[in-house]
Amino acid sequence: MDHASAGTGSSRHISMELLKATSRISLTHIPYRGATQSITDLAGGQIGAGMSAVAVVLPFIRDGRLVPRAVPQAQRSALLPDVPTFAEAGLPGFQFSTWVSRYAPKGTPRPIVNQLNGELRKALGDAALRERLTPLGLEPAPSSPEDLRDMTRSGHVRVGKLIKDIGIKPE
């Protein structure tokens, strides 16, 4: 089956390669020059599979041109509560998500890092802000600087190994 991505090495390409490696499904990568045309071709039936941020494909799901099979996060999406996770759908061990993070320069004093983290956590805890982020497909999950560091490192190891194993080269 062909799968579309926004280009070689894009997060959508990596996510499908991880799915391929985890599931042993035979998938052929079809790189596009961006997300828009790949999603359009997926919705039009020219491509058999793809993975994308929920907010990007939600209009196609709502009008029936795309049918979500599973979400790659550990928990179900707030935007698609009836769609199972891959683990619930029978593929335990497959998870993939992208995230938006805030970083400070190396050497930033710890009290400043703690203050920035505290303010960010406070903002992300605000119900009005969360209501504005959710329709965009953003599901805030505030964490500590240490948790972010650990998540970043483990993601680099996991994705870095896959990139090396399958020979993805930047284009």
PDB file of C-alpha atoms in Angstrom:
ATOM      1  CA  MET A   1       0.000   0.000   0.000  1.00  0.00           C
ATOM      2  CA  ASP A   2       1.239   3.500  -0.790  1.00  0.00           C
ATOM      3  CA  HIS A   3       1.472   6.080   1.977  1.00  0.00           C
ATOM      4  CA  ALA A   4       1.778   9.809   1.510  1.00  0.00           C
ATOM      5  CA  SER A   5       3.965  12.196   3.444  1.00  0.00           C
ATOM      6  CA  ALA A   6       4.812  15.872   3.331  1.00  0.00           C
ATOM      7  CA  GLY A   7       8.308  14.899   2.187  1.00  0.00           C
ATOM      8  CA  THR A   8      11.205  12.592   2.944  1.00  0.00           C
ATOM      9  CA  GLY A   9      12.202  12.893   6.588  1.00  0.00           C
ATOM     10  CA  SER A  10       9.022  14.744   7.589  1.00  0.00           C
ATOM     11  CA  SER A  11       7.281  13.749  10.807  1.00  0.00           C
ATOM     12  CA  ARG A  12       4.524  12.089   8.746  1.00  0.00           C
ATOM     13  CA  HIS A  13       7.125  10.055   6.847  1.00  0.00           C
ATOM     14  CA  ILE A  14       8.862   9.026  10.087  1.00  0.00           C
ATOM     15  CA  SER A  15       5.548   8.087  11.738  1.00  0.00           C
ATOM     16  CA  MET A  16       4.580   5.800   8.866  1.00  0.00           C
ATOM     17  CA  GLU A  17       8.029   4.197   8.789  1.00  0.00           C
ATOM     18  CA  LEU A  18       7.691   3.502  12.528  1.00  0.00           C
ATOM     19  CA  LEU A  19       4.266   1.993  11.858  1.00  0.00           C
ATOM     20  CA  LYS A  20       5.761  -0.142   9.099  1.00  0.00           C
ATOM     21  CA  ALA A  21       8.585  -1.332  11.376  1.00  0.00           C
ATOM     22  CA  THR A  22       6.247  -2.038  14.301  1.00  0.00           C
ATOM     23  CA  SER A  23       3.477  -3.758  12.366  1.00  0.00           C
ATOM     24  CA  ARG A  24       5.361  -5.436   9.514  1.00  0.00           C
ATOM     25  CA  ILE A  25       2.792  -3.923   7.123  1.00  0.00           C
ATOM     26  CA  SER A  26       4.153  -3.438   3.615  1.00  0.00           C
ATOM     27  CA  LEU A  27       4.086   0.290   2.863  1.00  0.00           C
ATOM     28  CA  THR A  28       5.630   2.262   0.009  1.00  0.00           C
ATOM     29  CA  HIS A  29       6.560   5.864   0.742  1.00  0.00           C
ATOM     30  CA  ILE A  30       5.292   8.490  -1.706  1.00  0.00           C
ATOM     31  CA  PRO A  31       6.897  11.821  -0.765  1.00  0.00           C
ATOM     32  CA  TYR A  32       5.133  15.057  -1.624  1.00  0.00           C
ATOM     33  CA  ARG A  33       6.467  18.607  -1.504  1.00  0.00           C
ATOM     34  CA  GLY A  34       4.121  19.477   1.324  1.00  0.00           C
ATOM     35  CA  ALA A  35       1.180  18.326   3.391  1.00  0.00           C
ATOM     36  CA  THR A  36      -1.646  19.944   1.435  1.00  0.00           C
ATOM     37  CA  GLN A  37      -1.404  17.909  -1.774  1.00  0.00           C
ATOM     38  CA  SER A  38      -0.689  14.669   0.070  1.00  0.00           C
ATOM     39  CA  ILE A  39      -3.823  15.072   2.200  1.00  0.00           C
ATOM     40  CA  THR A  40      -5.871  16.012  -0.872  1.00  0.00           C
ATOM     41  CA  ASP A  41      -4.667  12.904  -2.720  1.00  0.00           C
ATOM     42  CA  LEU A  42      -5.316  10.732   0.331  1.00  0.00           C
ATOM     43  CA  ALA A  43      -8.870  12.104   0.591  1.00  0.00           C
ATOM     44  CA  GLY A  44      -9.315  11.599  -3.153  1.00  0.00           C
ATOM     45  CA  GLY A  45      -8.257   7.959  -2.993  1.00  0.00           C
ATOM     46  CA  GLN A  46      -5.044   8.306  -5.020  1.00  0.00           C
ATOM     47  CA  ILE A  47      -3.010   7.238  -1.966  1.00  0.00           C
ATOM     48  CA  GLY A  48      -3.968   4.375   0.347  1.00  0.00           C
ATOM     49  CA  ALA A  49      -2.741   5.572   3.731  1.00  0.00           C
ATOM     50  CA  GLY A  50      -1.272   8.461   5.628  1.00  0.00           C
ATOM     51  CA  MET A  51      -0.828   9.936   9.048  1.00  0.00           C
ATOM     52  CA  SER A  52      -1.373  13.557   9.961  1.00  0.00           C
ATOM     53  CA  ALA A  53      -2.210  15.902  12.787  1.00  0.00           C
ATOM     54  CA  VAL A  54      -5.899  15.566  13.627  1.00  0.00           C
ATOM     55  CA  ALA A  55      -6.602  19.265  13.105  1.00  0.00           C
ATOM     56  CA  VAL A  56      -5.263  19.082   9.536  1.00  0.00           C
ATOM     57  CA  VAL A  57      -7.501  16.196   8.468  1.00  0.00           C
ATOM     58  CA  LEU A  58     -10.557  16.964  10.618  1.00  0.00           C
ATOM     59  CA  PRO A  59     -12.463  18.742   7.805  1.00  0.00           C
ATOM     60  CA  PHE A  60     -11.975  15.664   5.584  1.00  0.00           C
ATOM     61  CA  ILE A  61     -13.120  13.377   8.403  1.00  0.00           C
ATOM     62  CA  ARG A  62     -16.195  15.493   9.082  1.00  0.00           C
ATOM     63  CA  ASP A  63     -17.271  15.487   5.431  1.00  0.00           C
ATOM     64  CA  GLY A  64     -16.645  11.739   5.101  1.00  0.00           C
ATOM     65  CA  ARG A  65     -13.709  11.823   2.672  1.00  0.00           C
ATOM     66  CA  LEU A  66     -11.353  10.306   5.269  1.00  0.00           C
ATOM     67  CA  VAL A  67     -12.049   7.642   7.870  1.00  0.00           C
ATOM     68  CA  PRO A  68      -9.697   7.603  10.849  1.00  0.00           C
ATOM     69  CA  ARG A  69      -8.608   4.106  11.844  1.00  0.00           C
ATOM     70  CA  ALA A  70      -6.531   4.867  14.948  1.00  0.00           C
ATOM     71  CA  VAL A  71      -4.601   7.646  16.661  1.00  0.00           C
ATOM     72  CA  PRO A  72      -0.920   7.126  17.449  1.00  0.00           C
ATOM     73  CA  GLN A  73      -0.920   8.719  20.907  1.00  0.00           C
ATOM     74  CA  ALA A  74      -1.105   6.910  24.236  1.00  0.00           C
ATOM     75  CA  GLN A  75      -4.611   8.316  24.827  1.00  0.00           C
ATOM     76  CA  ARG A  76      -7.518   8.957  22.497  1.00  0.00           C
ATOM     77  CA  SER A  77      -7.742  12.376  20.891  1.00  0.00           C
ATOM     78  CA  ALA A  78     -10.153  14.873  22.432  1.00  0.00           C
ATOM     79  CA  LEU A  79     -11.164  15.772  18.860  1.00  0.00           C
ATOM     80  CA  LEU A  80     -11.839  12.132  17.907  1.00  0.00           C
ATOM     81  CA  PRO A  81     -12.949  10.462  21.141  1.00  0.00           C
ATOM     82  CA  ASP A  82     -14.527   7.487  19.344  1.00  0.00           C
ATOM     83  CA  VAL A  83     -11.345   6.620  17.425  1.00  0.00           C
ATOM     84  CA  PRO A  84      -9.170   4.053  19.222  1.00  0.00           C
ATOM     85  CA  THR A  85      -5.467   4.346  19.835  1.00  0.00           C
ATOM     86  CA  PHE A  86      -3.241   1.975  17.871  1.00  0.00           C
ATOM     87  CA  ALA A  87      -2.813  -0.068  21.064  1.00  0.00           C
ATOM     88  CA  GLU A  88      -6.591  -0.372  21.448  1.00  0.00           C
ATOM     89  CA  ALA A  89      -6.862  -1.305  17.762  1.00  0.00           C
ATOM     90  CA  GLY A  90      -4.486  -4.234  18.248  1.00  0.00           C
ATOM     91  CA  LEU A  91      -1.036  -2.755  17.719  1.00  0.00           C
ATOM     92  CA  PRO A  92       0.525  -2.291  21.149  1.00  0.00           C
ATOM     93  CA  GLY A  93       3.918  -0.666  21.127  1.00  0.00           C
ATOM     94  CA  PHE A  94       3.212   1.818  18.357  1.00  0.00           C
ATOM     95  CA  GLN A  95       3.032   5.418  19.468  1.00  0.00           C
ATOM     96  CA  PHE A  96       4.062   8.577  17.711  1.00  0.00           C
ATOM     97  CA  SER A  97       3.417  12.184  18.478  1.00  0.00           C
ATOM     98  CA  THR A  98       4.914  15.522  17.722  1.00  0.00           C
ATOM     99  CA  TRP A  99       5.055  18.237  20.287  1.00  0.00           C
ATOM    100  CA  VAL A 100       5.572  21.934  20.689  1.00  0.00           C
ATOM    101  CA  SER A 101       8.053  22.795  23.412  1.00  0.00           C
ATOM    102  CA  ARG A 102       9.613  25.887  24.868  1.00  0.00           C
ATOM    103  CA  TYR A 103      13.349  25.911  25.480  1.00  0.00           C
ATOM    104  CA  ALA A 104      15.722  28.366  27.123  1.00  0.00           C
ATOM    105  CA  PRO A 105      19.381  28.872  26.223  1.00  0.00           C
ATOM    106  CA  LYS A 106      21.903  26.552  27.859  1.00  0.00           C
ATOM    107  CA  GLY A 107      23.130  28.077  31.095  1.00  0.00           C
ATOM    108  CA  THR A 108      19.875  29.871  31.913  1.00  0.00           C
ATOM    109  CA  PRO A 109      19.770  30.115  35.723  1.00  0.00           C
ATOM    110  CA  ARG A 110      17.573  27.450  37.311  1.00  0.00           C
ATOM    111  CA  PRO A 111      15.287  29.978  39.078  1.00  0.00           C
ATOM    112  CA  ILE A 112      14.484  31.547  35.683  1.00  0.00           C
ATOM    113  CA  VAL A 113      13.800  28.113  34.133  1.00  0.00           C
ATOM    114  CA  ASN A 114      11.526  27.253  37.061  1.00  0.00           C
ATOM    115  CA  GLN A 115       9.683  30.562  36.777  1.00  0.00           C
ATOM    116  CA  LEU A 116       9.175  30.178  33.015  1.00  0.00           C
ATOM    117  CA  ASN A 117       7.968  26.605  33.484  1.00  0.00           C
ATOM    118  CA  GLY A 118       5.596  27.641  36.258  1.00  0.00           C
ATOM    119  CA  GLU A 119       4.078  30.444  34.198  1.00  0.00           C
ATOM    120  CA  LEU A 120       3.697  28.204  31.163  1.00  0.00           C
ATOM    121  CA  ARG A 121       2.025  25.491  33.242  1.00  0.00           C
ATOM    122  CA  LYS A 122      -0.296  28.100  34.736  1.00  0.00           C
ATOM    123  CA  ALA A 123      -1.247  29.414  31.281  1.00  0.00           C
ATOM    124  CA  LEU A 124      -1.820  25.913  29.893  1.00  0.00           C
ATOM    125  CA  GLY A 125      -4.039  25.143  32.867  1.00  0.00           C
ATOM    126  CA  ASP A 126      -6.382  27.994  31.930  1.00  0.00           C
ATOM    127  CA  ALA A 127      -9.678  26.565  30.677  1.00  0.00           C
ATOM    128  CA  ALA A 128     -10.250  29.399  28.178  1.00  0.00           C
ATOM    129  CA  LEU A 129      -6.849  28.850  26.559  1.00  0.00           C
ATOM    130  CA  ARG A 130      -7.344  25.083  26.438  1.00  0.00           C
ATOM    131  CA  GLU A 131     -10.713  25.605  24.719  1.00  0.00           C
ATOM    132  CA  ARG A 132      -8.948  27.643  22.025  1.00  0.00           C
ATOM    133  CA  LEU A 133      -6.114  25.136  21.563  1.00  0.00           C
ATOM    134  CA  THR A 134      -8.171  21.939  21.367  1.00  0.00           C
ATOM    135  CA  PRO A 135      -9.907  22.725  18.033  1.00  0.00           C
ATOM    136  CA  LEU A 136      -6.436  23.299  16.575  1.00  0.00           C
ATOM    137  CA  GLY A 137      -5.520  19.737  17.496  1.00  0.00           C
ATOM    138  CA  LEU A 138      -3.273  20.883  20.326  1.00  0.00           C
ATOM    139  CA  GLU A 139      -3.716  18.976  23.549  1.00  0.00           C
ATOM    140  CA  PRO A 140      -1.603  20.669  26.224  1.00  0.00           C
ATOM    141  CA  ALA A 141       0.438  18.337  28.401  1.00  0.00           C
ATOM    142  CA  PRO A 142       2.618  20.509  30.621  1.00  0.00           C
ATOM    143  CA  SER A 143       5.657  18.823  32.105  1.00  0.00           C
ATOM    144  CA  SER A 144       8.802  19.586  34.025  1.00  0.00           C
ATOM    145  CA  PRO A 145      12.059  20.625  32.350  1.00  0.00           C
ATOM    146  CA  GLU A 146      13.468  17.211  33.293  1.00  0.00           C
ATOM    147  CA  ASP A 147      10.543  15.351  31.721  1.00  0.00           C
ATOM    148  CA  LEU A 148      10.953  17.375  28.517  1.00  0.00           C
ATOM    149  CA  ARG A 149      14.685  16.648  28.460  1.00  0.00           C
ATOM    150  CA  ASP A 150      14.071  12.919  28.918  1.00  0.00           C
ATOM    151  CA  MET A 151      11.300  12.849  26.298  1.00  0.00           C
ATOM    152  CA  THR A 152      13.492  14.720  23.808  1.00  0.00           C
ATOM    153  CA  ARG A 153      16.435  12.385  24.370  1.00  0.00           C
ATOM    154  CA  SER A 154      14.389   9.208  24.091  1.00  0.00           C
ATOM    155  CA  GLY A 155      12.678  10.525  20.949  1.00  0.00           C
ATOM    156  CA  HIS A 156      16.037  11.319  19.365  1.00  0.00           C
ATOM    157  CA  VAL A 157      17.322   7.827  20.135  1.00  0.00           C
ATOM    158  CA  ARG A 158      14.181   6.090  18.823  1.00  0.00           C
ATOM    159  CA  VAL A 159      13.780   8.169  15.670  1.00  0.00           C
ATOM    160  CA  GLY A 160      17.524   8.419  15.082  1.00  0.00           C
ATOM    161  CA  LYS A 161      17.827   4.637  15.042  1.00  0.00           C
ATOM    162  CA  LEU A 162      14.965   4.322  12.558  1.00  0.00           C
ATOM    163  CA  ILE A 163      16.441   7.014  10.293  1.00  0.00           C
ATOM    164  CA  LYS A 164      19.783   5.225  10.315  1.00  0.00           C
ATOM    165  CA  ASP A 165      18.264   1.751   9.869  1.00  0.00           C
ATOM    166  CA  ILE A 166      16.207   2.667   6.811  1.00  0.00           C
ATOM    167  CA  GLY A 167      18.672   5.165   5.380  1.00  0.00           C
ATOM    168  CA  ILE A 168      16.592   8.339   5.322  1.00  0.00           C
ATOM    169  CA  LYS A 169      18.696  11.158   3.917  1.00  0.00           C
ATOM    170  CA  PRO A 170      17.735  14.831   4.238  1.00  0.00           C
ATOM    171  CA  GLU A 171      16.597  16.381   0.964  1.00  0.00           C
TER     172      GLU A 171
END
